CSV table of C-alpha atoms and ligand atoms in Angstrom, one decimal:
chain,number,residue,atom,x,y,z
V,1,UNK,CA,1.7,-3.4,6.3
V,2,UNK,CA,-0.3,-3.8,9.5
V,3,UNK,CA,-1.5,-0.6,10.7
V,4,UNK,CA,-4.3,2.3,10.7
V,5,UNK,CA,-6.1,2.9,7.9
V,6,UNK,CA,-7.6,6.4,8.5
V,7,UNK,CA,-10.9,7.6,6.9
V,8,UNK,CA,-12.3,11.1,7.2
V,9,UNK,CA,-15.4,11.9,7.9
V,10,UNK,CA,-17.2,13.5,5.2
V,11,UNK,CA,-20.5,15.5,7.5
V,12,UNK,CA,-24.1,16.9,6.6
V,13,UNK,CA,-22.8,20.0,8.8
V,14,UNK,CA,-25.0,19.2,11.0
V,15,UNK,CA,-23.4,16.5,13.4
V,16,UNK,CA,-24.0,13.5,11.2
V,17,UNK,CA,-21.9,11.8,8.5
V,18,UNK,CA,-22.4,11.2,5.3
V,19,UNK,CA,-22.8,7.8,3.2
V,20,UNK,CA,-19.8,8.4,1.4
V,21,UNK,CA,-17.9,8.0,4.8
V,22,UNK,CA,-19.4,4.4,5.3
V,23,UNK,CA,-18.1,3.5,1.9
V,24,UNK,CA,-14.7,4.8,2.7
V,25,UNK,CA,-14.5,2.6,6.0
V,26,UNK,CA,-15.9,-0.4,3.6
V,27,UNK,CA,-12.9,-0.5,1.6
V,28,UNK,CA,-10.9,0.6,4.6
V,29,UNK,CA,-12.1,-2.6,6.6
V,30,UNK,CA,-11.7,-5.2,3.7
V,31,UNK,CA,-8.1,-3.8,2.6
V,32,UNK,CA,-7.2,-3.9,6.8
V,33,UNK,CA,-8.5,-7.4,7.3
V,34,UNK,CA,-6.3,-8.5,4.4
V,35,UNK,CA,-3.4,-6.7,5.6
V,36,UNK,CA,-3.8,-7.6,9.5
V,37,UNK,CA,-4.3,-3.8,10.0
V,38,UNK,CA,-7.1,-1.9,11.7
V,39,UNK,CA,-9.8,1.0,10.8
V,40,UNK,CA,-9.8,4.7,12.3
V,41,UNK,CA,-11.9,7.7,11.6
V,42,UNK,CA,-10.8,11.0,12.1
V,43,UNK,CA,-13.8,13.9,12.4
V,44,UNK,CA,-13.4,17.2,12.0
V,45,UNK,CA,-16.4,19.6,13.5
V,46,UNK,CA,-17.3,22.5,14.9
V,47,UNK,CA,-19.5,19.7,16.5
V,48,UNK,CA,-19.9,16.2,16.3
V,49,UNK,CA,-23.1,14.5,17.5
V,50,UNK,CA,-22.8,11.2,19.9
V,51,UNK,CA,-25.3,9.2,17.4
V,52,UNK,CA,-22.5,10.1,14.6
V,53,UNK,CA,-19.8,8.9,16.7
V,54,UNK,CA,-21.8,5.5,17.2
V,55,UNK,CA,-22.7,5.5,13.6
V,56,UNK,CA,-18.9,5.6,12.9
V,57,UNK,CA,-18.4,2.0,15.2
V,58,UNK,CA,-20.9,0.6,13.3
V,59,UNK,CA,-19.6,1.8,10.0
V,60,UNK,CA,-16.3,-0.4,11.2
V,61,UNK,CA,-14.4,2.5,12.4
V,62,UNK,CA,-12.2,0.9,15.9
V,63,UNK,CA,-11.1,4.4,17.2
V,64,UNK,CA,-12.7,8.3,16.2
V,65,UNK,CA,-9.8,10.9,16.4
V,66,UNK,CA,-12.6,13.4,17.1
V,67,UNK,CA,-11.2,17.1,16.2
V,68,UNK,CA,-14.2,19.1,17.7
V,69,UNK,CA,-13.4,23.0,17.7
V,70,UNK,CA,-15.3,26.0,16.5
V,71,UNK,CA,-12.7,27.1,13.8
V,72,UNK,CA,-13.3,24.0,11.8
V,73,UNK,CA,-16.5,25.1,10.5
V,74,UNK,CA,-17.2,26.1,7.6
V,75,UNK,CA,-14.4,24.2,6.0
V,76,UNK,CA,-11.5,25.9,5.5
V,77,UNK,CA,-8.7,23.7,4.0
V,78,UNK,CA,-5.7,26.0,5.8
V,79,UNK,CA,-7.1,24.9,9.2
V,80,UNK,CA,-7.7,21.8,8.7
V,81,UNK,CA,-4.9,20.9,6.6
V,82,UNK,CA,-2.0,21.3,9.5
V,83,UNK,CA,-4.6,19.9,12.0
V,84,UNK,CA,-4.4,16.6,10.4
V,85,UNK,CA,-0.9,16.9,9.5
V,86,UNK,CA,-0.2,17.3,13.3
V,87,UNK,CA,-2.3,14.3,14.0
V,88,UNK,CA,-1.0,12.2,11.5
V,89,UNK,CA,2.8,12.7,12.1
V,90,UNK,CA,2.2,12.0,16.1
V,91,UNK,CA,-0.1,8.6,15.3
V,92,UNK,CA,1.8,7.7,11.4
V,93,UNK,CA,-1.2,6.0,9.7
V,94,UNK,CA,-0.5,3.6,7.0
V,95,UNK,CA,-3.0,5.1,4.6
V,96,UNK,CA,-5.2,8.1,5.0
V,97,UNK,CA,-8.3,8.0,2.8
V,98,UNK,CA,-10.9,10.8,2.0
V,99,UNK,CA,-14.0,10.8,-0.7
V,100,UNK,CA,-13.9,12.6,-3.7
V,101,UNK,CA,-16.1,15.6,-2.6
V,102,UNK,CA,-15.1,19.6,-3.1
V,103,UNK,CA,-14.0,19.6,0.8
V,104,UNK,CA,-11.7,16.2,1.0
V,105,UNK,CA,-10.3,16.9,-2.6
V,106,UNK,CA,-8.8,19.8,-1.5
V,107,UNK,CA,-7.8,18.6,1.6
V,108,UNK,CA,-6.1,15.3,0.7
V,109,UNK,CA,-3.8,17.6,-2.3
V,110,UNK,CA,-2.9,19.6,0.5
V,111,UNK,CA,-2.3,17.4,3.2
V,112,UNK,CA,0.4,15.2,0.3
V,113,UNK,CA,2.2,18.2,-0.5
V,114,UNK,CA,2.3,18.9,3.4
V,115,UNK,CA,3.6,15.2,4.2
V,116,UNK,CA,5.6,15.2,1.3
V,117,UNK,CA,3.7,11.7,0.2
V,118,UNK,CA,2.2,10.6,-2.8
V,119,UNK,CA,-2.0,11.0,-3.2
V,120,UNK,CA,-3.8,8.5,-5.6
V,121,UNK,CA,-6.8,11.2,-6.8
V,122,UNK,CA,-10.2,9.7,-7.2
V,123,UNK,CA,-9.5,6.2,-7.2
V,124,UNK,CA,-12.1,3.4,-8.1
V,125,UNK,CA,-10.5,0.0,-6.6
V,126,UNK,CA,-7.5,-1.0,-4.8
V,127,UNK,CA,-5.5,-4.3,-4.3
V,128,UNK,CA,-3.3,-5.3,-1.8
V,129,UNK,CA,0.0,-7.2,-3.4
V,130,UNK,CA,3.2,-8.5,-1.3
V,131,UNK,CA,2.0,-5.8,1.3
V,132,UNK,CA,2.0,-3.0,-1.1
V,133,UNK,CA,-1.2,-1.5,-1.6
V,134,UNK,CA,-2.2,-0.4,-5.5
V,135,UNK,CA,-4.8,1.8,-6.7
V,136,UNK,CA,-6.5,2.0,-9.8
V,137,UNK,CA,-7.7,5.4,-11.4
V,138,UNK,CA,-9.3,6.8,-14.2
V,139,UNK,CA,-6.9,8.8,-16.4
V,140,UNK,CA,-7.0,11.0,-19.9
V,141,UNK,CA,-11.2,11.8,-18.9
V,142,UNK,CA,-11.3,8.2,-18.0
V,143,UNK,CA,-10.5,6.3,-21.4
V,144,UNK,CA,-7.8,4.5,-19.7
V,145,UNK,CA,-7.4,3.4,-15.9
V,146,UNK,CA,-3.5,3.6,-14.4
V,147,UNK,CA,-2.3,1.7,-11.4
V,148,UNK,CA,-0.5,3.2,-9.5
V,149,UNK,CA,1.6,2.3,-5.8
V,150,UNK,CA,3.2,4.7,-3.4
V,151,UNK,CA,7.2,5.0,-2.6
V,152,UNK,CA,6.7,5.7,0.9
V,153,UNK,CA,3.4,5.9,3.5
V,154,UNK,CA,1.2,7.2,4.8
V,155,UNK,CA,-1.1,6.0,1.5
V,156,UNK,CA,-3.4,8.9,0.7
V,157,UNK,CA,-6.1,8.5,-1.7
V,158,UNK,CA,-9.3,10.2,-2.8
V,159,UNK,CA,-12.2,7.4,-3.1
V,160,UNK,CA,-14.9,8.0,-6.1
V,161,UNK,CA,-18.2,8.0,-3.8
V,162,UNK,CA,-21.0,5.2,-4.9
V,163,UNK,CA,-18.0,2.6,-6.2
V,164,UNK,CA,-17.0,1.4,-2.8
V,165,UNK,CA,-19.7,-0.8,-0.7
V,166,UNK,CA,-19.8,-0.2,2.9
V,167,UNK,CA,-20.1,-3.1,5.0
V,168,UNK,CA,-23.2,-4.9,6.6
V,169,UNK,CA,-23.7,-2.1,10.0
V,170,UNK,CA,-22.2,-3.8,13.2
V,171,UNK,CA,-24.9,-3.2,15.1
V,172,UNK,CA,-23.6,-1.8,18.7
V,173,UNK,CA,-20.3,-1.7,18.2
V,174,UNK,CA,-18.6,1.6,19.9
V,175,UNK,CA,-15.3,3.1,18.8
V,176,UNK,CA,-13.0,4.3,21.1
V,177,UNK,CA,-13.2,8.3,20.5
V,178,UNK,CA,-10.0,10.1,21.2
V,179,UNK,CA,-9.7,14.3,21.3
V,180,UNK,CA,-6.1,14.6,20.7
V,181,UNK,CA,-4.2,17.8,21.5
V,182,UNK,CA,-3.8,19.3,18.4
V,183,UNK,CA,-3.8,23.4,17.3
V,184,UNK,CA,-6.0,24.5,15.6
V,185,UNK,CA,-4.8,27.7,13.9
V,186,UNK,CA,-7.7,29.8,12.9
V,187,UNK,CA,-8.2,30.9,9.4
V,188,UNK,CA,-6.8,34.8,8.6
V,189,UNK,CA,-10.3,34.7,6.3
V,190,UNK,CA,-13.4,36.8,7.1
V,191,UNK,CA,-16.7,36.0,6.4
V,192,UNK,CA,-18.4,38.4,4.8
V,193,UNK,CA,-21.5,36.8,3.3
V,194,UNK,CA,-22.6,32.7,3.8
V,195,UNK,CA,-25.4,32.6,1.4
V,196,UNK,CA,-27.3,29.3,2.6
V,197,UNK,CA,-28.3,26.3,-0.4
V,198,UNK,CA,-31.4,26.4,-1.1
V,199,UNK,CA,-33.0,23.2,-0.3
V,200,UNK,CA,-34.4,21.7,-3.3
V,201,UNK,CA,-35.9,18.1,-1.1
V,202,UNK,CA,-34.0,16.4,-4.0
V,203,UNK,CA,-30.7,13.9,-2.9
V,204,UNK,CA,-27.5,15.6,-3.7
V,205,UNK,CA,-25.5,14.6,-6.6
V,206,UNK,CA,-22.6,12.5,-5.7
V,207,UNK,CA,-24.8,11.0,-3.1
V,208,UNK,CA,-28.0,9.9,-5.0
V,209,UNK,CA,-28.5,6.2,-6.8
V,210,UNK,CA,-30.0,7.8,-9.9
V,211,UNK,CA,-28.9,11.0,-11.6
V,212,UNK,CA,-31.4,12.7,-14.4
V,213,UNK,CA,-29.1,15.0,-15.9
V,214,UNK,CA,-29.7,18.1,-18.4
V,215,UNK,CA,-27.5,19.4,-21.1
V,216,UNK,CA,-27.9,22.7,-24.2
V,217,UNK,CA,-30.5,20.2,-25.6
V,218,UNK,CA,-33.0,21.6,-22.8
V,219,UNK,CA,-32.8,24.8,-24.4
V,220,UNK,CA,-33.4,27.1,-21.4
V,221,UNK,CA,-33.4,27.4,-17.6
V,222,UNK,CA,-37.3,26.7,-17.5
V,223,UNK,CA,-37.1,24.0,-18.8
V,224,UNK,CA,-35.3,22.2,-16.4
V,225,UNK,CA,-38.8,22.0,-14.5
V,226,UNK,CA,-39.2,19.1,-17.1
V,227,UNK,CA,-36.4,16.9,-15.9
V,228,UNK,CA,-37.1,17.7,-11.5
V,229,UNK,CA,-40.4,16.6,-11.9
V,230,UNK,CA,-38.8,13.2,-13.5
V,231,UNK,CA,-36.1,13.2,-10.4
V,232,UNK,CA,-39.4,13.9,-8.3
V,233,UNK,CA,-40.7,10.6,-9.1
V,234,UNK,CA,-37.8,8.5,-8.9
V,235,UNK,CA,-35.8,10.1,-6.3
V,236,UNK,CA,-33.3,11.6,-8.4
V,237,UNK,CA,-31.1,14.0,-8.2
V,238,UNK,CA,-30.5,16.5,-10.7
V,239,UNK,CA,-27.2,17.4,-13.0
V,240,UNK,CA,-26.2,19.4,-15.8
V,241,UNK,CA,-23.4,19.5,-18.6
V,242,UNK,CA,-20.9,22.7,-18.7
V,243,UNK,CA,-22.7,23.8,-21.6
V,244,UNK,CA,-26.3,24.0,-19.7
V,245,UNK,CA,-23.9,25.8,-16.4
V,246,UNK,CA,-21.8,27.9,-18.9
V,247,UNK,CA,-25.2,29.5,-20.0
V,248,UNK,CA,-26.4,30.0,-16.2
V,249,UNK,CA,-28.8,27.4,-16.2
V,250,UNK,CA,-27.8,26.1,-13.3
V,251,UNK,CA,-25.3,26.7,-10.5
V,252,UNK,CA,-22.0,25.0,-10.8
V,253,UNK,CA,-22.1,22.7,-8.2
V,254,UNK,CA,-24.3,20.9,-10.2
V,255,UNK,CA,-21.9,20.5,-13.2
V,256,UNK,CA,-20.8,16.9,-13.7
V,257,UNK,CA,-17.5,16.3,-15.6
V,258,UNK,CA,-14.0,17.0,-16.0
V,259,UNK,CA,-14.0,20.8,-14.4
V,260,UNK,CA,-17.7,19.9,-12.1
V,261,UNK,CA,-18.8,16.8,-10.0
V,262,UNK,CA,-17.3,13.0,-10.4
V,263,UNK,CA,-20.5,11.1,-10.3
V,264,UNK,CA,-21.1,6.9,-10.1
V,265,UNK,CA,-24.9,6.3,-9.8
V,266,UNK,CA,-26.6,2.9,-9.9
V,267,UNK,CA,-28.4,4.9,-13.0
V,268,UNK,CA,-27.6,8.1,-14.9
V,269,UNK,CA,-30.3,9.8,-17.3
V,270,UNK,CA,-28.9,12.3,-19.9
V,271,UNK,CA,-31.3,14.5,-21.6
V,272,UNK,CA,-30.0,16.9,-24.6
V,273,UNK,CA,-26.5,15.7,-23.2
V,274,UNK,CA,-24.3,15.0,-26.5
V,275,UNK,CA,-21.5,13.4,-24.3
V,276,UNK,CA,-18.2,15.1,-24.7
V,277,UNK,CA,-15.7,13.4,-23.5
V,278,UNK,CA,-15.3,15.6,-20.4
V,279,UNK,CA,-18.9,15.1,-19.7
V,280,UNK,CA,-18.1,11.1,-19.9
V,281,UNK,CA,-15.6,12.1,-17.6
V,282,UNK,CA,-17.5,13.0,-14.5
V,283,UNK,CA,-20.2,9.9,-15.4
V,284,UNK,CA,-19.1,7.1,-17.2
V,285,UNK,CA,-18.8,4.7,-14.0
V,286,UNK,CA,-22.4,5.1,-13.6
V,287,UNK,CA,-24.1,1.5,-13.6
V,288,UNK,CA,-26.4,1.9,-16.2
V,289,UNK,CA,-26.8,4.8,-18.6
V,290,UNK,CA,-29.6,6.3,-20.2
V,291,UNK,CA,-29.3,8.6,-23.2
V,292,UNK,CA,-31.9,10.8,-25.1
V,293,UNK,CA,-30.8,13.0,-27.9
V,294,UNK,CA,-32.7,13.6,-30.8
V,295,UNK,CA,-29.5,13.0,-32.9
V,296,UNK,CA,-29.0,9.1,-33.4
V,297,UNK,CA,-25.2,10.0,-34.1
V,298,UNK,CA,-24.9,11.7,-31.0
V,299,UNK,CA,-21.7,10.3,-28.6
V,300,UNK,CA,-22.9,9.9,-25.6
V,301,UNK,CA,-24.6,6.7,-27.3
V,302,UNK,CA,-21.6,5.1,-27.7
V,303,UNK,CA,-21.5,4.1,-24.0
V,304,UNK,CA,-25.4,4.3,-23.6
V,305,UNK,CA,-26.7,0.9,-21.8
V,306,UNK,CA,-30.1,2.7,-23.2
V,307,UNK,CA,-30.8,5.0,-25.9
V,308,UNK,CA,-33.8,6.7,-26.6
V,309,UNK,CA,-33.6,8.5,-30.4
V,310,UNK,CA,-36.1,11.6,-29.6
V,311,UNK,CA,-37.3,14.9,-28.5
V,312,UNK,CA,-36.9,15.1,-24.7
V,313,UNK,CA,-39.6,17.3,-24.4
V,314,UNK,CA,-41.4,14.2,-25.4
V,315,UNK,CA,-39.7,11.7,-23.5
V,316,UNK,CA,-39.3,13.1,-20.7
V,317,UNK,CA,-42.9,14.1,-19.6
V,318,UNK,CA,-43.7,10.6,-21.3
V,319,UNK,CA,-41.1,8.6,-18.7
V,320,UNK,CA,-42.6,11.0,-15.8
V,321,UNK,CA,-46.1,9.8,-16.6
V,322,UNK,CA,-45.0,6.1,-16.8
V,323,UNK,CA,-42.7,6.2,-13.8
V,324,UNK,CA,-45.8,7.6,-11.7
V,325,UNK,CA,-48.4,5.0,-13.1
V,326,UNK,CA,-45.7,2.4,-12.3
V,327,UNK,CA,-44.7,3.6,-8.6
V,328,UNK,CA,-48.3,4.7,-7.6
V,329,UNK,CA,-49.6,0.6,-8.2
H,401,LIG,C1,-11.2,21.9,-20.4
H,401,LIG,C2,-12.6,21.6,-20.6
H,401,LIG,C3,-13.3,21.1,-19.5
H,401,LIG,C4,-14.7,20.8,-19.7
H,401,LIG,N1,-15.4,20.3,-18.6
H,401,LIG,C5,-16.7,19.9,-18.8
H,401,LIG,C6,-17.4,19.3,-17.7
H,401,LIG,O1,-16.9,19.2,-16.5
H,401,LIG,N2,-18.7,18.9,-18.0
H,401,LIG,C7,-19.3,19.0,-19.2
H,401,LIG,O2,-20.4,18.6,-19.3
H,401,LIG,N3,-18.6,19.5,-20.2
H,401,LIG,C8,-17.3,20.0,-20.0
H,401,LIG,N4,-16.7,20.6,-21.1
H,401,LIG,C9,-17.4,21.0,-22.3
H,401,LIG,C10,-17.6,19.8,-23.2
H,401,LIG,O3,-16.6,19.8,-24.1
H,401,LIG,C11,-19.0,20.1,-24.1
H,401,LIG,O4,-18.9,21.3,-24.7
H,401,LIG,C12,-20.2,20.1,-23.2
H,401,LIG,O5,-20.2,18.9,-22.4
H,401,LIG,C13,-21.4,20.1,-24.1
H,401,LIG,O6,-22.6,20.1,-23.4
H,401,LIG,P1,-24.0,19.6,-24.0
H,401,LIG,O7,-23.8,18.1,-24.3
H,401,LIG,O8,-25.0,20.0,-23.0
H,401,LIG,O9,-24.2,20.5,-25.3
H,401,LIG,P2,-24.0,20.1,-26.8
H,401,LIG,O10,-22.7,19.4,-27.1
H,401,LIG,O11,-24.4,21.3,-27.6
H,401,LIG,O12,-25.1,19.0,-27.0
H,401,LIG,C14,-26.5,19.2,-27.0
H,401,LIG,C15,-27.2,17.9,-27.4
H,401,LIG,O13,-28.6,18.1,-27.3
H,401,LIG,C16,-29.2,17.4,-28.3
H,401,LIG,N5,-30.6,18.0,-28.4
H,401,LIG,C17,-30.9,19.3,-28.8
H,401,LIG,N6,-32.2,19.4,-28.8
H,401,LIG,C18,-32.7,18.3,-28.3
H,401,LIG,C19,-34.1,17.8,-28.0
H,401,LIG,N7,-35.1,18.6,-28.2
H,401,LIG,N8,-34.2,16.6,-27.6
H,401,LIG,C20,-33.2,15.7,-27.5
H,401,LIG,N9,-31.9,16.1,-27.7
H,401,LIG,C21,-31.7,17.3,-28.1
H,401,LIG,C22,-28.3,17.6,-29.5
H,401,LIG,O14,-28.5,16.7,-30.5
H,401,LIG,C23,-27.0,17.6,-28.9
H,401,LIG,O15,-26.4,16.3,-28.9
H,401,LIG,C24,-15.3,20.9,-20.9
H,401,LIG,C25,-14.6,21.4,-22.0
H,401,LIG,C26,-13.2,21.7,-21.8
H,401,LIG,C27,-12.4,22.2,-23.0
């Protein structure tokens, strides 16, 4: 099964990818050097910065297919879609893999039913066997894990970010960028409004190592305050449950489960989080797991590493005030 394994780049928007693209090219580079195949990025950007395109080499990308062209910003997954499709049925890559983010999940669906393929969604490991390549993913809210192969390539699967490891950074190595000729059909959409994130100087969610997470237990939008000035401390970022988003508590990109973000941190918090199973859903791969609830009956204590049976109005400040005392030595 020698042959490219293609990764896309997932981007800050601002020139430079993301961490989730070095783990993508981590398991691309171990599942290549097993199958005597080789490692290619493929970046789409309104524009792609020369230290990203390096940062790619040493990631373990051999070659860039660098797709740089006004259009493709914001993402819009009708333009990029047949871009790639273009690309991929000129070059036939063996596998084409993208993260589990809002932008690649939509574009891997797409690009499957476009190439007529099969797409392994949100995967967690994969095994090469008599040149066949498997991969494992969570189904039914993740109580059971299928494995599942392809019937014909190019492989596409979405990757969970923070399962993967990226590989120790070949420092200087350079990847051959190539700009293919490709069209790029611009999108029929208007923009009307772009309403810019506000930055919050907390990591972002799929992205961050430790995740303090709120649920209907916090009560109210205020109190939220509680839990950033924990993630503050520790370098958190900071999630909710649908119940605390349902009730506008928070904006929806920072739901985790089923219907919000797929999360894997090296070490999830929940606070007032009773742990339904489509909460478990978005969370459960996380290293360890915290849990405070006040109720000892509560699920989400079932697949706690931790528990903590109490008010998190008490808790929490209590863990901010040791955390600091602890850090600050
Ligand atoms: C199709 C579908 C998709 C869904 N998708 C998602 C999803 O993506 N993500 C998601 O989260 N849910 C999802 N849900 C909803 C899910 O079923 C639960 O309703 C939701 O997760 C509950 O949120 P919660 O744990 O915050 O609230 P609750 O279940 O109400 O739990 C609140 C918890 O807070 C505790 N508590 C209260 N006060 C305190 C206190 N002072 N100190 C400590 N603990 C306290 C309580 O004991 C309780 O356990 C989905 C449901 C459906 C049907």
């Amino acid at each position: 099964m020698a042959g490219a394994f293609w990764c896309i780049v997932e981007d800050d928007r601002a020139g430079r990818p993301k961490k989730v693209t070095a783990e993508l090219l981590g398991e691309a580079t171990r599942l290549a050097r097993q199958s005597g195949g080789h490692v290619e990025a493929v970046w789409l950007a309104d524009k792609a910065s020369e230290d990203g395109l390096k940062q790619l080499g040493e990631w373990g990308a051999v070659r860039v297919w660098l797709l740089e062209d006004a259009a493709l910003a914001p993402f819009r997954s009708e333009v990029w879609t047949p871009a790639v499709a273009e690309l991929a049925g000129k070059e036939a890559p063996q596998a084409i893999f993208g993260a589990v983010t809002s932008r690649q999940r939509e574009l891997l669906a797409r690009l499957a039913a476009r190439l007529g393929v099969g797409l392994a969604a949100d995967s967690v490991a994969f095994r090469v066997e008599d040149g066949k390549l498997i991969a494992t993913r969570p189904v039914y809210a993740g109580k059971l894990l299928s494995k599942i192969t392809w019937a014909k390539p190019p492989w596409l699967a979405t990757l969970r970010p923070n399962v993967f490891k990226a590989e120790e950074p070949k420092a200087g190595a350079v990847p051959a960028v190539e700009r293919p000729s490709v069209a790029i059909v611009p999108s029929r959409m208007t923009l009307v409004e772009r309403k810019e994130e506000v930055a919050t100087g907390l990591p972002e969610l799929t992205e961050a190592d430790v995740v303090v997470s709120g649920g209907r237990g916090l009560k109210g939008p205020e109190n939220f305050v509680i839990l950033e000035e924990l993630a503050k401390v520790i370098g958190a970022a900071v999630g909710a449950s649908r119940a605390a988003v349902d009730a506008g508590w928070r904006p929806h990109r920072f739901q985790i489960g089923q219907t919000g973000r797929t999360i894997s941190p090296k070490l999830y918090m929940g606070f007032g989080i009773s742990g339904a199973i489509q909460h478990l859903a978005g969370m459960r791969t996380s290293k360890i797991i915290v849990a405070v609830n006040k109720d000892p009956e509560a699920p989400i204590f079932k697949i706690a590493d931790y528990g903590i049976v109490g008010d998190l109005f008490e808790v929490a400040p209590l863990l901010t005030q040791e955390f600091k005392r602890l850090l600050e030595k």
